[in-house]
Amino acid sequence: MSQLTLPSPAKLNLFLHITGKRSDGYHNLQSVFQLIDLYDYLSFDINHTSLSINQLDEVTSEDNLIIKAARLLKQHTGYSKGCRIELQKNIPIGGGVGGGSSNAATTLLALNKLWQTGLTVTELAKLGIQLGADVPIFVLGKNAWAEGVGERLVAVDLPQIDYIVLKPDCFISTKQLFSQESLTRNTPETTFAAYQQNPTQFGNNFEAIAQKLYPEVAQALAYLNQFGQARLTGTGACVFLPVQPEQDITAIMQHAPCKSYFCHGLQNSPVHEQLGLV
């Protein structure tokens, strides 16, 4: 096999708590990751001697997590050849839904297969943490309870739920959100069992600050809150609403104040299904 095309799914943080600041300057978090069927698509062709990717206007090749992931796998395994990678981008950039991290994870999984480098999923996840805290969840390919900086993951079963996701027309600075003095950084630690009993009581510590700093986020949340309980995902900018089958989903999306997506919650990543890793 020398060519392969794979989907690259997005995720939602169903809640996000900051439970403390670490000595290394990072923060300890607790969250539930839900994979959703909003996909980028990546095509890999290893009949090339060097690494290359079709250029995105928003991201330089040096900053591109896909190229960084491929280089990291090469360095770690000593693989000497290359790959031509094509990205079809559908996941909104800067939305807090993990598009770049998912692309990096799909790249690690795909090239491990095509280059026959023989790493386990666990080994690839450990590599992935070097690229970003959200990369391991996509490498593991299952919904998960997350702790630490997001790298300590326990696979969980989540109810089958559909979501409307809105992408406000703004780009949120995660650094700016973390720098706000009003950010709650000491939410008491909890458990997945407690979340299961009362998920509506679990929020996102960044939500109030994001609404204050970015009116577009406040507008999107206010709109969705007419139809249920909406939440910010990650550090934004996307917000989401769990929906019921009897709701008029088409009408909700048509009247949304910004770009909207209808997504199904996934139990497993389609990348893993396609590669036979489930």
PDB file of C-alpha atoms in Angstrom, residues 4-277:
ATOM      1  CA  LEU A   4      -4.353   6.236   1.565  1.00  0.00           C
ATOM      2  CA  THR A   5      -7.178   8.732   2.176  1.00  0.00           C
ATOM      3  CA  LEU A   6      -8.576   9.103   5.693  1.00  0.00           C
ATOM      4  CA  PRO A   7     -11.114  11.297   7.485  1.00  0.00           C
ATOM      5  CA  SER A   8      -9.920  13.459  10.360  1.00  0.00           C
ATOM      6  CA  PRO A   9     -12.743  14.040  12.906  1.00  0.00           C
ATOM      7  CA  ALA A  10     -13.399  17.034  15.151  1.00  0.00           C
ATOM      8  CA  LYS A  11     -14.194  16.908  18.876  1.00  0.00           C
ATOM      9  CA  LEU A  12     -16.244  18.732  21.467  1.00  0.00           C
ATOM     10  CA  ASN A  13     -15.313  19.350  25.075  1.00  0.00           C
ATOM     11  CA  LEU A  14     -18.641  18.546  26.751  1.00  0.00           C
ATOM     12  CA  PHE A  15     -17.310  20.455  29.759  1.00  0.00           C
ATOM     13  CA  LEU A  16     -13.935  21.948  30.690  1.00  0.00           C
ATOM     14  CA  HIS A  17     -12.717  22.657  34.223  1.00  0.00           C
ATOM     15  CA  ILE A  18      -9.360  24.084  35.317  1.00  0.00           C
ATOM     16  CA  THR A  19      -8.442  22.411  38.596  1.00  0.00           C
ATOM     17  CA  GLY A  20      -5.083  24.043  39.310  1.00  0.00           C
ATOM     18  CA  LYS A  21      -1.874  25.555  37.978  1.00  0.00           C
ATOM     19  CA  ARG A  22       1.210  23.357  37.690  1.00  0.00           C
ATOM     20  CA  SER A  23       4.802  24.176  38.584  1.00  0.00           C
ATOM     21  CA  ASP A  24       5.698  24.092  34.852  1.00  0.00           C
ATOM     22  CA  GLY A  25       3.240  26.913  34.121  1.00  0.00           C
ATOM     23  CA  TYR A  26       0.610  24.696  32.497  1.00  0.00           C
ATOM     24  CA  HIS A  27      -2.803  24.059  34.018  1.00  0.00           C
ATOM     25  CA  ASN A  28      -4.433  20.840  35.159  1.00  0.00           C
ATOM     26  CA  LEU A  29      -7.762  20.242  33.462  1.00  0.00           C
ATOM     27  CA  GLN A  30     -10.711  17.893  33.575  1.00  0.00           C
ATOM     28  CA  SER A  31     -12.923  17.361  30.540  1.00  0.00           C
ATOM     29  CA  VAL A  32     -14.937  14.902  28.495  1.00  0.00           C
ATOM     30  CA  PHE A  33     -13.956  14.597  24.833  1.00  0.00           C
ATOM     31  CA  GLN A  34     -16.754  13.732  22.396  1.00  0.00           C
ATOM     32  CA  LEU A  35     -15.735  12.865  18.826  1.00  0.00           C
ATOM     33  CA  ILE A  36     -18.102  14.214  16.123  1.00  0.00           C
ATOM     34  CA  ASP A  37     -18.606  13.535  12.416  1.00  0.00           C
ATOM     35  CA  LEU A  38     -17.259  16.857  11.187  1.00  0.00           C
ATOM     36  CA  TYR A  39     -14.276  15.820   9.060  1.00  0.00           C
ATOM     37  CA  ASP A  40     -11.244  17.091   7.270  1.00  0.00           C
ATOM     38  CA  TYR A  41      -9.843  14.609   4.739  1.00  0.00           C
ATOM     39  CA  LEU A  42      -6.169  13.749   4.346  1.00  0.00           C
ATOM     40  CA  SER A  43      -4.664  11.919   1.367  1.00  0.00           C
ATOM     41  CA  PHE A  44      -1.206  10.362   1.633  1.00  0.00           C
ATOM     42  CA  ASP A  45       1.052   9.240  -1.217  1.00  0.00           C
ATOM     43  CA  ILE A  46       4.413   7.805  -0.111  1.00  0.00           C
ATOM     44  CA  ASN A  47       5.794   7.556  -3.661  1.00  0.00           C
ATOM     45  CA  HIS A  48       7.900  10.650  -2.901  1.00  0.00           C
ATOM     46  CA  THR A  49      11.376  11.180  -1.479  1.00  0.00           C
ATOM     47  CA  SER A  50      10.548  14.340   0.514  1.00  0.00           C
ATOM     48  CA  LEU A  51       7.715  15.578   2.736  1.00  0.00           C
ATOM     49  CA  SER A  52       5.265  18.081   1.250  1.00  0.00           C
ATOM     50  CA  ILE A  53       1.692  19.296   1.716  1.00  0.00           C
ATOM     51  CA  ASN A  54      -0.711  21.381  -0.346  1.00  0.00           C
ATOM     52  CA  GLN A  55      -0.444  24.878   1.130  1.00  0.00           C
ATOM     53  CA  LEU A  56      -3.153  26.435   3.284  1.00  0.00           C
ATOM     54  CA  ASP A  57      -3.291  30.231   3.192  1.00  0.00           C
ATOM     55  CA  GLU A  58      -3.827  30.465   6.969  1.00  0.00           C
ATOM     56  CA  VAL A  59      -0.934  28.215   8.039  1.00  0.00           C
ATOM     57  CA  THR A  60       2.705  28.231   6.926  1.00  0.00           C
ATOM     58  CA  SER A  61       4.228  24.840   6.198  1.00  0.00           C
ATOM     59  CA  GLU A  62       6.671  25.283   9.100  1.00  0.00           C
ATOM     60  CA  ASP A  63       3.789  25.769  11.553  1.00  0.00           C
ATOM     61  CA  ASN A  64       1.609  23.064  10.032  1.00  0.00           C
ATOM     62  CA  LEU A  65       0.939  20.283  12.538  1.00  0.00           C
ATOM     63  CA  ILE A  66       0.611  17.745   9.719  1.00  0.00           C
ATOM     64  CA  ILE A  67       4.196  18.323   8.561  1.00  0.00           C
ATOM     65  CA  LYS A  68       5.386  18.490  12.175  1.00  0.00           C
ATOM     66  CA  ALA A  69       3.740  15.121  12.869  1.00  0.00           C
ATOM     67  CA  ALA A  70       5.326  13.509   9.805  1.00  0.00           C
ATOM     68  CA  ARG A  71       8.763  14.885  10.713  1.00  0.00           C
ATOM     69  CA  LEU A  72       8.407  13.716  14.310  1.00  0.00           C
ATOM     70  CA  LEU A  73       7.567  10.174  13.184  1.00  0.00           C
ATOM     71  CA  LYS A  74      10.524  10.178  10.791  1.00  0.00           C
ATOM     72  CA  GLN A  75      12.909  11.357  13.491  1.00  0.00           C
ATOM     73  CA  HIS A  76      11.583   8.878  16.052  1.00  0.00           C
ATOM     74  CA  THR A  77      11.736   5.844  13.763  1.00  0.00           C
ATOM     75  CA  GLY A  78      14.625   6.731  11.445  1.00  0.00           C
ATOM     76  CA  TYR A  79      12.423   6.408   8.332  1.00  0.00           C
ATOM     77  CA  SER A  80      14.281   7.919   5.376  1.00  0.00           C
ATOM     78  CA  LYS A  81      11.715   8.510   2.615  1.00  0.00           C
ATOM     79  CA  GLY A  82       8.862  11.000   2.272  1.00  0.00           C
ATOM     80  CA  CYS A  83       5.202  11.579   1.493  1.00  0.00           C
ATOM     81  CA  ARG A  84       2.982  13.955  -0.453  1.00  0.00           C
ATOM     82  CA  ILE A  85      -0.012  14.956   1.696  1.00  0.00           C
ATOM     83  CA  GLU A  86      -3.201  16.633   0.472  1.00  0.00           C
ATOM     84  CA  LEU A  87      -5.569  18.250   2.990  1.00  0.00           C
ATOM     85  CA  GLN A  88      -9.236  18.973   2.313  1.00  0.00           C
ATOM     86  CA  LYS A  89     -10.210  21.409   5.083  1.00  0.00           C
ATOM     87  CA  ASN A  90     -13.782  21.422   6.427  1.00  0.00           C
ATOM     88  CA  ILE A  91     -13.262  21.807  10.197  1.00  0.00           C
ATOM     89  CA  PRO A  92     -13.207  25.522  11.113  1.00  0.00           C
ATOM     90  CA  ILE A  93      -9.774  26.842  12.062  1.00  0.00           C
ATOM     91  CA  GLY A  94      -9.554  28.362  15.535  1.00  0.00           C
ATOM     92  CA  GLY A  95     -12.847  26.857  16.647  1.00  0.00           C
ATOM     93  CA  GLY A  96     -11.737  24.828  19.647  1.00  0.00           C
ATOM     94  CA  VAL A  97     -12.861  21.615  17.941  1.00  0.00           C
ATOM     95  CA  GLY A  98      -9.380  20.184  17.465  1.00  0.00           C
ATOM     96  CA  GLY A  99      -8.925  20.301  13.708  1.00  0.00           C
ATOM     97  CA  GLY A 100      -5.157  20.764  13.731  1.00  0.00           C
ATOM     98  CA  SER A 101      -4.657  18.190  16.483  1.00  0.00           C
ATOM     99  CA  SER A 102      -6.869  15.710  14.640  1.00  0.00           C
ATOM    100  CA  ASN A 103      -4.904  16.249  11.421  1.00  0.00           C
ATOM    101  CA  ALA A 104      -1.659  15.568  13.287  1.00  0.00           C
ATOM    102  CA  ALA A 105      -3.078  12.380  14.809  1.00  0.00           C
ATOM    103  CA  THR A 106      -4.421  11.126  11.473  1.00  0.00           C
ATOM    104  CA  THR A 107      -0.986  11.774   9.975  1.00  0.00           C
ATOM    105  CA  LEU A 108       0.770   9.755  12.698  1.00  0.00           C
ATOM    106  CA  LEU A 109      -1.675   6.860  12.293  1.00  0.00           C
ATOM    107  CA  ALA A 110      -1.602   6.891   8.483  1.00  0.00           C
ATOM    108  CA  LEU A 111       2.170   7.144   8.073  1.00  0.00           C
ATOM    109  CA  ASN A 112       2.802   4.539  10.755  1.00  0.00           C
ATOM    110  CA  LYS A 113       0.753   2.228   8.513  1.00  0.00           C
ATOM    111  CA  LEU A 114       2.138   3.328   5.125  1.00  0.00           C
ATOM    112  CA  TRP A 115       5.762   3.593   6.242  1.00  0.00           C
ATOM    113  CA  GLN A 116       5.408   0.339   8.211  1.00  0.00           C
ATOM    114  CA  THR A 117       7.158   1.897  11.211  1.00  0.00           C
ATOM    115  CA  GLY A 118       5.402  -0.518  13.566  1.00  0.00           C
ATOM    116  CA  LEU A 119       4.535   1.733  16.520  1.00  0.00           C
ATOM    117  CA  THR A 120       1.568   0.889  18.746  1.00  0.00           C
ATOM    118  CA  VAL A 121      -1.319   3.317  19.225  1.00  0.00           C
ATOM    119  CA  THR A 122      -0.052   3.965  22.768  1.00  0.00           C
ATOM    120  CA  GLU A 123       3.426   4.813  21.460  1.00  0.00           C
ATOM    121  CA  LEU A 124       1.933   7.123  18.830  1.00  0.00           C
ATOM    122  CA  ALA A 125      -0.141   8.875  21.504  1.00  0.00           C
ATOM    123  CA  LYS A 126       3.019   9.522  23.540  1.00  0.00           C
ATOM    124  CA  LEU A 127       4.609  11.041  20.444  1.00  0.00           C
ATOM    125  CA  GLY A 128       1.478  13.084  19.830  1.00  0.00           C
ATOM    126  CA  ILE A 129       1.664  14.900  23.171  1.00  0.00           C
ATOM    127  CA  GLN A 130       4.821  16.602  21.845  1.00  0.00           C
ATOM    128  CA  LEU A 131       2.661  18.209  19.155  1.00  0.00           C
ATOM    129  CA  GLY A 132      -0.211  19.353  21.390  1.00  0.00           C
ATOM    130  CA  ALA A 133      -2.323  18.361  24.369  1.00  0.00           C
ATOM    131  CA  ASP A 134      -5.334  17.400  22.199  1.00  0.00           C
ATOM    132  CA  VAL A 135      -3.411  15.119  19.815  1.00  0.00           C
ATOM    133  CA  PRO A 136      -3.539  11.940  21.992  1.00  0.00           C
ATOM    134  CA  ILE A 137      -7.350  11.833  22.100  1.00  0.00           C
ATOM    135  CA  PHE A 138      -7.435  11.582  18.300  1.00  0.00           C
ATOM    136  CA  VAL A 139      -4.600   9.034  18.227  1.00  0.00           C
ATOM    137  CA  LEU A 140      -6.514   6.827  20.669  1.00  0.00           C
ATOM    138  CA  GLY A 141      -9.719   7.350  18.693  1.00  0.00           C
ATOM    139  CA  LYS A 142     -12.308   6.972  21.460  1.00  0.00           C
ATOM    140  CA  ASN A 143     -14.405   9.348  23.548  1.00  0.00           C
ATOM    141  CA  ALA A 144     -12.565   9.945  26.794  1.00  0.00           C
ATOM    142  CA  TRP A 145     -12.458  11.386  30.267  1.00  0.00           C
ATOM    143  CA  ALA A 146      -9.389  13.660  30.311  1.00  0.00           C
ATOM    144  CA  GLU A 147      -7.150  14.920  33.110  1.00  0.00           C
ATOM    145  CA  GLY A 148      -3.680  16.454  33.423  1.00  0.00           C
ATOM    146  CA  VAL A 149      -3.123  18.876  30.543  1.00  0.00           C
ATOM    147  CA  GLY A 150      -5.533  16.693  28.598  1.00  0.00           C
ATOM    148  CA  GLU A 151      -3.106  13.824  28.008  1.00  0.00           C
ATOM    149  CA  ARG A 152      -4.323  11.451  30.748  1.00  0.00           C
ATOM    150  CA  LEU A 153      -7.214   9.736  29.013  1.00  0.00           C
ATOM    151  CA  VAL A 154      -9.674   7.025  29.989  1.00  0.00           C
ATOM    152  CA  ALA A 155     -12.010   5.780  27.260  1.00  0.00           C
ATOM    153  CA  VAL A 156     -15.703   6.223  28.162  1.00  0.00           C
ATOM    154  CA  ASP A 157     -19.058   5.331  26.647  1.00  0.00           C
ATOM    155  CA  LEU A 158     -21.254   8.353  25.945  1.00  0.00           C
ATOM    156  CA  PRO A 159     -24.934   8.457  24.968  1.00  0.00           C
ATOM    157  CA  GLN A 160     -25.667   8.846  21.258  1.00  0.00           C
ATOM    158  CA  ILE A 161     -26.430  12.562  20.867  1.00  0.00           C
ATOM    159  CA  ASP A 162     -26.610  14.952  17.901  1.00  0.00           C
ATOM    160  CA  TYR A 163     -25.283  18.499  18.092  1.00  0.00           C
ATOM    161  CA  ILE A 164     -25.636  21.836  16.378  1.00  0.00           C
ATOM    162  CA  VAL A 165     -22.256  23.562  16.329  1.00  0.00           C
ATOM    163  CA  LEU A 166     -21.881  27.277  15.565  1.00  0.00           C
ATOM    164  CA  LYS A 167     -18.606  28.962  14.558  1.00  0.00           C
ATOM    165  CA  PRO A 168     -18.727  32.676  15.469  1.00  0.00           C
ATOM    166  CA  ASP A 169     -16.833  34.933  13.084  1.00  0.00           C
ATOM    167  CA  CYS A 170     -13.883  35.592  15.381  1.00  0.00           C
ATOM    168  CA  PHE A 171     -10.543  34.027  16.239  1.00  0.00           C
ATOM    169  CA  ILE A 172      -9.987  33.542  19.970  1.00  0.00           C
ATOM    170  CA  SER A 173      -6.557  33.879  21.553  1.00  0.00           C
ATOM    171  CA  THR A 174      -6.147  31.024  24.050  1.00  0.00           C
ATOM    172  CA  LYS A 175      -3.237  32.926  25.588  1.00  0.00           C
ATOM    173  CA  GLN A 176      -5.485  35.940  26.153  1.00  0.00           C
ATOM    174  CA  LEU A 177      -8.134  33.818  27.880  1.00  0.00           C
ATOM    175  CA  PHE A 178      -5.562  32.205  30.188  1.00  0.00           C
ATOM    176  CA  SER A 179      -4.133  35.634  31.060  1.00  0.00           C
ATOM    177  CA  GLN A 180      -7.432  36.965  32.479  1.00  0.00           C
ATOM    178  CA  GLU A 181      -7.342  37.437  36.245  1.00  0.00           C
ATOM    179  CA  SER A 182     -11.021  36.502  36.519  1.00  0.00           C
ATOM    180  CA  LEU A 183     -10.428  33.020  35.082  1.00  0.00           C
ATOM    181  CA  THR A 184     -11.385  30.318  37.592  1.00  0.00           C
ATOM    182  CA  ARG A 185      -8.338  28.071  38.049  1.00  0.00           C
ATOM    183  CA  ASN A 186      -9.310  26.091  41.158  1.00  0.00           C
ATOM    184  CA  THR A 187     -12.482  24.212  40.278  1.00  0.00           C
ATOM    185  CA  PRO A 188     -12.743  21.217  42.646  1.00  0.00           C
ATOM    186  CA  GLU A 189     -11.737  17.926  41.053  1.00  0.00           C
ATOM    187  CA  THR A 190     -14.612  15.646  40.141  1.00  0.00           C
ATOM    188  CA  THR A 191     -15.248  12.220  38.587  1.00  0.00           C
ATOM    189  CA  PHE A 192     -16.797  10.830  35.430  1.00  0.00           C
ATOM    190  CA  ALA A 193     -19.461   9.160  37.565  1.00  0.00           C
ATOM    191  CA  ALA A 194     -20.476  12.555  38.962  1.00  0.00           C
ATOM    192  CA  TYR A 195     -20.590  13.976  35.427  1.00  0.00           C
ATOM    193  CA  GLN A 196     -22.833  11.126  34.264  1.00  0.00           C
ATOM    194  CA  GLN A 197     -25.295  11.765  37.080  1.00  0.00           C
ATOM    195  CA  ASN A 198     -25.778  15.444  36.284  1.00  0.00           C
ATOM    196  CA  PRO A 199     -24.002  16.609  33.101  1.00  0.00           C
ATOM    197  CA  THR A 200     -25.950  19.886  32.893  1.00  0.00           C
ATOM    198  CA  GLN A 201     -24.170  21.095  36.034  1.00  0.00           C
ATOM    199  CA  PHE A 202     -20.773  20.886  34.330  1.00  0.00           C
ATOM    200  CA  GLY A 203     -19.658  23.979  32.423  1.00  0.00           C
ATOM    201  CA  ASN A 204     -16.630  25.520  30.751  1.00  0.00           C
ATOM    202  CA  ASN A 205     -14.398  27.786  32.863  1.00  0.00           C
ATOM    203  CA  PHE A 206     -13.545  29.833  29.767  1.00  0.00           C
ATOM    204  CA  GLU A 207     -17.140  30.505  28.708  1.00  0.00           C
ATOM    205  CA  ALA A 208     -17.889  33.677  30.690  1.00  0.00           C
ATOM    206  CA  ILE A 209     -14.565  35.273  29.726  1.00  0.00           C
ATOM    207  CA  ALA A 210     -14.960  34.350  26.054  1.00  0.00           C
ATOM    208  CA  GLN A 211     -18.424  35.946  26.023  1.00  0.00           C
ATOM    209  CA  LYS A 212     -17.092  39.110  27.632  1.00  0.00           C
ATOM    210  CA  LEU A 213     -14.112  39.494  25.291  1.00  0.00           C
ATOM    211  CA  TYR A 214     -15.805  38.306  22.086  1.00  0.00           C
ATOM    212  CA  PRO A 215     -19.372  39.600  21.454  1.00  0.00           C
ATOM    213  CA  GLU A 216     -19.741  37.110  18.587  1.00  0.00           C
ATOM    214  CA  VAL A 217     -19.410  34.224  21.060  1.00  0.00           C
ATOM    215  CA  ALA A 218     -21.973  35.810  23.386  1.00  0.00           C
ATOM    216  CA  GLN A 219     -24.383  36.204  20.468  1.00  0.00           C
ATOM    217  CA  ALA A 220     -23.989  32.582  19.347  1.00  0.00           C
ATOM    218  CA  LEU A 221     -24.499  31.229  22.876  1.00  0.00           C
ATOM    219  CA  ALA A 222     -27.535  33.446  23.455  1.00  0.00           C
ATOM    220  CA  TYR A 223     -29.056  32.198  20.198  1.00  0.00           C
ATOM    221  CA  LEU A 224     -28.565  28.494  20.972  1.00  0.00           C
ATOM    222  CA  ASN A 225     -29.679  28.896  24.593  1.00  0.00           C
ATOM    223  CA  GLN A 226     -33.184  29.581  23.272  1.00  0.00           C
ATOM    224  CA  PHE A 227     -33.356  25.897  22.346  1.00  0.00           C
ATOM    225  CA  GLY A 228     -31.540  24.190  25.235  1.00  0.00           C
ATOM    226  CA  GLN A 229     -28.284  24.474  27.147  1.00  0.00           C
ATOM    227  CA  ALA A 230     -25.423  25.589  24.925  1.00  0.00           C
ATOM    228  CA  ARG A 231     -21.734  25.420  25.788  1.00  0.00           C
ATOM    229  CA  LEU A 232     -18.388  26.748  24.580  1.00  0.00           C
ATOM    230  CA  THR A 233     -16.034  23.975  23.440  1.00  0.00           C
ATOM    231  CA  GLY A 234     -12.383  24.132  24.469  1.00  0.00           C
ATOM    232  CA  THR A 235     -11.223  27.737  24.474  1.00  0.00           C
ATOM    233  CA  GLY A 236     -13.590  28.477  21.570  1.00  0.00           C
ATOM    234  CA  ALA A 237     -14.702  30.020  19.374  1.00  0.00           C
ATOM    235  CA  CYS A 238     -17.219  27.257  18.548  1.00  0.00           C
ATOM    236  CA  VAL A 239     -20.298  26.739  20.699  1.00  0.00           C
ATOM    237  CA  PHE A 240     -22.583  23.708  20.615  1.00  0.00           C
ATOM    238  CA  LEU A 241     -26.056  22.559  21.577  1.00  0.00           C
ATOM    239  CA  PRO A 242     -27.214  18.965  22.165  1.00  0.00           C
ATOM    240  CA  VAL A 243     -30.427  18.596  20.157  1.00  0.00           C
ATOM    241  CA  GLN A 244     -33.497  16.397  20.383  1.00  0.00           C
ATOM    242  CA  PRO A 245     -34.992  14.613  17.333  1.00  0.00           C
ATOM    243  CA  GLU A 246     -38.290  16.502  17.700  1.00  0.00           C
ATOM    244  CA  GLN A 247     -36.585  19.896  17.421  1.00  0.00           C
ATOM    245  CA  ASP A 248     -36.702  21.750  14.090  1.00  0.00           C
ATOM    246  CA  ILE A 249     -32.973  21.469  13.458  1.00  0.00           C
ATOM    247  CA  THR A 250     -33.156  22.937   9.958  1.00  0.00           C
ATOM    248  CA  ALA A 251     -34.885  26.088  11.197  1.00  0.00           C
ATOM    249  CA  ILE A 252     -32.440  26.502  14.086  1.00  0.00           C
ATOM    250  CA  MET A 253     -29.508  26.309  11.689  1.00  0.00           C
ATOM    251  CA  GLN A 254     -31.079  28.553   9.042  1.00  0.00           C
ATOM    252  CA  HIS A 255     -31.592  31.403  11.498  1.00  0.00           C
ATOM    253  CA  ALA A 256     -28.221  31.038  13.259  1.00  0.00           C
ATOM    254  CA  PRO A 257     -26.141  34.245  13.462  1.00  0.00           C
ATOM    255  CA  CYS A 258     -23.041  32.559  12.022  1.00  0.00           C
ATOM    256  CA  LYS A 259     -21.794  29.406  10.270  1.00  0.00           C
ATOM    257  CA  SER A 260     -23.583  26.280  11.538  1.00  0.00           C
ATOM    258  CA  TYR A 261     -22.929  22.532  11.414  1.00  0.00           C
ATOM    259  CA  PHE A 262     -25.111  19.544  12.285  1.00  0.00           C
ATOM    260  CA  CYS A 263     -23.042  16.744  13.776  1.00  0.00           C
ATOM    261  CA  HIS A 264     -23.555  13.248  15.132  1.00  0.00           C
ATOM    262  CA  GLY A 265     -21.646  12.118  18.176  1.00  0.00           C
ATOM    263  CA  LEU A 266     -19.283   9.230  17.381  1.00  0.00           C
ATOM    264  CA  GLN A 267     -18.295   6.283  19.563  1.00  0.00           C
ATOM    265  CA  ASN A 268     -15.059   5.534  17.674  1.00  0.00           C
ATOM    266  CA  SER A 269     -12.898   7.461  15.247  1.00  0.00           C
ATOM    267  CA  PRO A 270     -13.505   6.424  11.605  1.00  0.00           C
ATOM    268  CA  VAL A 271      -9.719   6.572  11.146  1.00  0.00           C
ATOM    269  CA  HIS A 272      -9.372   3.599  13.475  1.00  0.00           C
ATOM    270  CA  GLU A 273     -12.253   1.773  11.811  1.00  0.00           C
ATOM    271  CA  GLN A 274     -10.647   2.231   8.391  1.00  0.00           C
ATOM    272  CA  LEU A 275      -7.216   1.135   9.629  1.00  0.00           C
ATOM    273  CA  GLY A 276      -8.635  -1.852  11.524  1.00  0.00           C
ATOM    274  CA  LEU A 277      -7.600  -0.512  14.935  1.00  0.00           C
TER     275      LEU A 277
END
